[in-house]
């Protein structure tokens, strides 16, 4: 079982920025794909951004140009930089290691965008 520590959520005004971090307890961190997902009340969990072991990235259309995912293999950390936040970005954000079907999930961190 992988232990995943997430941090960086909070309350921010529209147009503001937040930086989410995901640090899994993995001995060979660099080989795993990492994804950030989110789930808003009454909605299904959806992929926000993902990064492969080769640092190839993928984004949901709704966040392209605003969010950036990156990884630092030396620090076992993946960061999701979120800029120009909108109220529709409000959700619980989850870090996933190894894919949504068989991988491991963090406990989630709340992001609220509101004035």
PDB file of C-alpha atoms in Angstrom:
ATOM      1  CA  UNK A   1       0.000   0.000   0.000  1.00  0.00           C
ATOM      2  CA  UNK A   2       1.379   3.373  -1.035  1.00  0.00           C
ATOM      3  CA  UNK A   3       1.059   6.218   1.446  1.00  0.00           C
ATOM      4  CA  UNK A   4       0.366   9.488  -0.370  1.00  0.00           C
ATOM      5  CA  UNK A   5       0.674  12.898   1.239  1.00  0.00           C
ATOM      6  CA  UNK A   6      -1.186  15.760  -0.441  1.00  0.00           C
ATOM      7  CA  UNK A   7      -0.973  19.409   0.496  1.00  0.00           C
ATOM      8  CA  UNK A   8      -1.733  22.881  -0.771  1.00  0.00           C
ATOM      9  CA  UNK A   9      -5.503  23.116  -0.937  1.00  0.00           C
ATOM     10  CA  UNK A  10      -7.500  25.982   0.498  1.00  0.00           C
ATOM     11  CA  UNK A  11      -9.786  28.910  -0.197  1.00  0.00           C
ATOM     12  CA  UNK A  12      -8.891  31.342  -2.972  1.00  0.00           C
ATOM     13  CA  UNK A  13     -10.692  34.109  -4.822  1.00  0.00           C
ATOM     14  CA  UNK A  14     -11.511  33.773  -8.529  1.00  0.00           C
ATOM     15  CA  UNK A  15      -8.447  34.537 -10.596  1.00  0.00           C
ATOM     16  CA  UNK A  16      -6.118  33.434  -7.836  1.00  0.00           C
ATOM     17  CA  UNK A  17      -3.586  30.613  -7.708  1.00  0.00           C
ATOM     18  CA  UNK A  18      -2.896  27.516  -5.659  1.00  0.00           C
ATOM     19  CA  UNK A  19      -0.133  24.950  -5.720  1.00  0.00           C
ATOM     20  CA  UNK A  20      -0.915  21.332  -4.849  1.00  0.00           C
ATOM     21  CA  UNK A  21       1.806  18.855  -3.929  1.00  0.00           C
ATOM     22  CA  UNK A  22       1.722  15.066  -3.952  1.00  0.00           C
ATOM     23  CA  UNK A  23       4.432  13.020  -2.257  1.00  0.00           C
ATOM     24  CA  UNK A  24       4.023   9.231  -2.412  1.00  0.00           C
ATOM     25  CA  UNK A  25       6.056   6.880  -0.272  1.00  0.00           C
ATOM     26  CA  UNK A  26       7.663   5.016  -3.152  1.00  0.00           C
ATOM     27  CA  UNK A  27      11.144   3.616  -3.407  1.00  0.00           C
ATOM     28  CA  UNK A  28      11.215   3.958  -7.213  1.00  0.00           C
ATOM     29  CA  UNK A  29       9.070   7.039  -7.689  1.00  0.00           C
ATOM     30  CA  UNK A  30      10.316   7.897 -11.163  1.00  0.00           C
ATOM     31  CA  UNK A  31       8.735   4.916 -12.950  1.00  0.00           C
ATOM     32  CA  UNK A  32       5.140   5.675 -11.948  1.00  0.00           C
ATOM     33  CA  UNK A  33       2.587   7.778 -13.782  1.00  0.00           C
ATOM     34  CA  UNK A  34       0.970  10.324 -11.472  1.00  0.00           C
ATOM     35  CA  UNK A  35      -2.384  12.011 -11.905  1.00  0.00           C
ATOM     36  CA  UNK A  36      -4.452  14.676 -10.203  1.00  0.00           C
ATOM     37  CA  UNK A  37      -8.200  14.080 -10.198  1.00  0.00           C
ATOM     38  CA  UNK A  38     -11.022  16.103  -8.727  1.00  0.00           C
ATOM     39  CA  UNK A  39     -14.557  15.497  -7.565  1.00  0.00           C
ATOM     40  CA  UNK A  40     -17.111  18.226  -7.066  1.00  0.00           C
ATOM     41  CA  UNK A  41     -20.314  17.649  -5.047  1.00  0.00           C
ATOM     42  CA  UNK A  42     -22.808  15.627  -7.058  1.00  0.00           C
ATOM     43  CA  UNK A  43     -20.349  14.969  -9.869  1.00  0.00           C
ATOM     44  CA  UNK A  44     -18.123  12.078 -10.893  1.00  0.00           C
ATOM     45  CA  UNK A  45     -14.414  12.108 -10.263  1.00  0.00           C
ATOM     46  CA  UNK A  46     -12.558  13.433 -13.288  1.00  0.00           C
ATOM     47  CA  UNK A  47      -8.990  13.628 -14.482  1.00  0.00           C
ATOM     48  CA  UNK A  48      -7.457  17.088 -14.174  1.00  0.00           C
ATOM     49  CA  UNK A  49      -3.857  16.462 -15.230  1.00  0.00           C
ATOM     50  CA  UNK A  50      -1.450  13.559 -15.489  1.00  0.00           C
ATOM     51  CA  UNK A  51       2.268  13.085 -15.997  1.00  0.00           C
ATOM     52  CA  UNK A  52       4.070   9.953 -17.144  1.00  0.00           C
ATOM     53  CA  UNK A  53       7.417   8.615 -16.029  1.00  0.00           C
ATOM     54  CA  UNK A  54       8.925  10.428 -19.042  1.00  0.00           C
ATOM     55  CA  UNK A  55       7.220  13.689 -17.983  1.00  0.00           C
ATOM     56  CA  UNK A  56       4.742  13.621 -20.841  1.00  0.00           C
ATOM     57  CA  UNK A  57       1.659  15.526 -19.701  1.00  0.00           C
ATOM     58  CA  UNK A  58      -2.068  15.408 -20.324  1.00  0.00           C
ATOM     59  CA  UNK A  59      -4.721  17.926 -19.249  1.00  0.00           C
ATOM     60  CA  UNK A  60      -8.482  18.168 -19.143  1.00  0.00           C
ATOM     61  CA  UNK A  61      -9.738  20.678 -21.692  1.00  0.00           C
ATOM     62  CA  UNK A  62     -11.234  22.773 -18.910  1.00  0.00           C
ATOM     63  CA  UNK A  63      -7.829  23.466 -17.328  1.00  0.00           C
ATOM     64  CA  UNK A  64      -5.534  23.706 -20.348  1.00  0.00           C
ATOM     65  CA  UNK A  65      -3.519  26.904 -20.281  1.00  0.00           C
ATOM     66  CA  UNK A  66      -4.273  27.476 -16.588  1.00  0.00           C
ATOM     67  CA  UNK A  67      -2.886  24.407 -14.784  1.00  0.00           C
ATOM     68  CA  UNK A  68       0.593  22.920 -15.022  1.00  0.00           C
ATOM     69  CA  UNK A  69       1.675  19.526 -13.710  1.00  0.00           C
ATOM     70  CA  UNK A  70       5.332  18.762 -13.087  1.00  0.00           C
ATOM     71  CA  UNK A  71       7.412  16.204 -11.247  1.00  0.00           C
ATOM     72  CA  UNK A  72      10.683  16.265  -9.340  1.00  0.00           C
ATOM     73  CA  UNK A  73      11.944  12.701  -9.169  1.00  0.00           C
ATOM     74  CA  UNK A  74      14.756  13.653  -6.800  1.00  0.00           C
ATOM     75  CA  UNK A  75      12.180  14.848  -4.257  1.00  0.00           C
ATOM     76  CA  UNK A  76       9.510  12.210  -4.992  1.00  0.00           C
ATOM     77  CA  UNK A  77       7.034  15.018  -5.590  1.00  0.00           C
ATOM     78  CA  UNK A  78       4.481  15.981  -8.211  1.00  0.00           C
ATOM     79  CA  UNK A  79       3.178  19.542  -8.224  1.00  0.00           C
ATOM     80  CA  UNK A  80      -0.026  20.891  -9.756  1.00  0.00           C
ATOM     81  CA  UNK A  81       0.230  24.641 -10.257  1.00  0.00           C
ATOM     82  CA  UNK A  82      -3.236  26.108 -10.663  1.00  0.00           C
ATOM     83  CA  UNK A  83      -3.607  29.650 -11.986  1.00  0.00           C
ATOM     84  CA  UNK A  84      -6.586  31.770 -13.015  1.00  0.00           C
ATOM     85  CA  UNK A  85      -8.825  29.696 -10.806  1.00  0.00           C
ATOM     86  CA  UNK A  86     -12.574  29.725 -11.389  1.00  0.00           C
ATOM     87  CA  UNK A  87     -15.501  28.810  -9.130  1.00  0.00           C
ATOM     88  CA  UNK A  88     -16.004  25.710 -11.316  1.00  0.00           C
ATOM     89  CA  UNK A  89     -12.602  24.477 -10.132  1.00  0.00           C
ATOM     90  CA  UNK A  90     -14.023  24.004  -6.637  1.00  0.00           C
ATOM     91  CA  UNK A  91     -13.676  20.342  -5.699  1.00  0.00           C
ATOM     92  CA  UNK A  92     -11.742  17.831  -3.660  1.00  0.00           C
ATOM     93  CA  UNK A  93      -8.497  17.121  -5.496  1.00  0.00           C
ATOM     94  CA  UNK A  94      -6.951  13.654  -5.295  1.00  0.00           C
ATOM     95  CA  UNK A  95      -3.488  12.456  -6.225  1.00  0.00           C
ATOM     96  CA  UNK A  96      -3.311   9.058  -7.919  1.00  0.00           C
ATOM     97  CA  UNK A  97      -0.257   6.893  -8.377  1.00  0.00           C
ATOM     98  CA  UNK A  98      -0.214   4.136 -10.948  1.00  0.00           C
ATOM     99  CA  UNK A  99      -3.508   4.734 -12.736  1.00  0.00           C
ATOM    100  CA  UNK A 100      -7.156   5.171 -11.662  1.00  0.00           C
ATOM    101  CA  UNK A 101      -8.156   1.517 -11.962  1.00  0.00           C
ATOM    102  CA  UNK A 102      -5.470  -0.262  -9.946  1.00  0.00           C
ATOM    103  CA  UNK A 103      -3.389   2.539  -8.494  1.00  0.00           C
ATOM    104  CA  UNK A 104      -3.322   4.220  -5.092  1.00  0.00           C
ATOM    105  CA  UNK A 105      -5.176   7.357  -4.011  1.00  0.00           C
ATOM    106  CA  UNK A 106      -4.399  10.120  -1.588  1.00  0.00           C
ATOM    107  CA  UNK A 107      -6.908  11.311   0.999  1.00  0.00           C
ATOM    108  CA  UNK A 108      -7.839  14.389  -1.021  1.00  0.00           C
ATOM    109  CA  UNK A 109      -7.412  18.108  -0.466  1.00  0.00           C
ATOM    110  CA  UNK A 110     -10.214  20.660  -0.696  1.00  0.00           C
ATOM    111  CA  UNK A 111      -9.930  23.518  -3.185  1.00  0.00           C
ATOM    112  CA  UNK A 112     -12.575  26.236  -2.916  1.00  0.00           C
ATOM    113  CA  UNK A 113     -12.718  29.137  -5.333  1.00  0.00           C
ATOM    114  CA  UNK A 114     -15.064  31.801  -4.078  1.00  0.00           C
ATOM    115  CA  UNK A 115     -15.281  35.532  -3.530  1.00  0.00           C
TER     116      UNK A 115
END
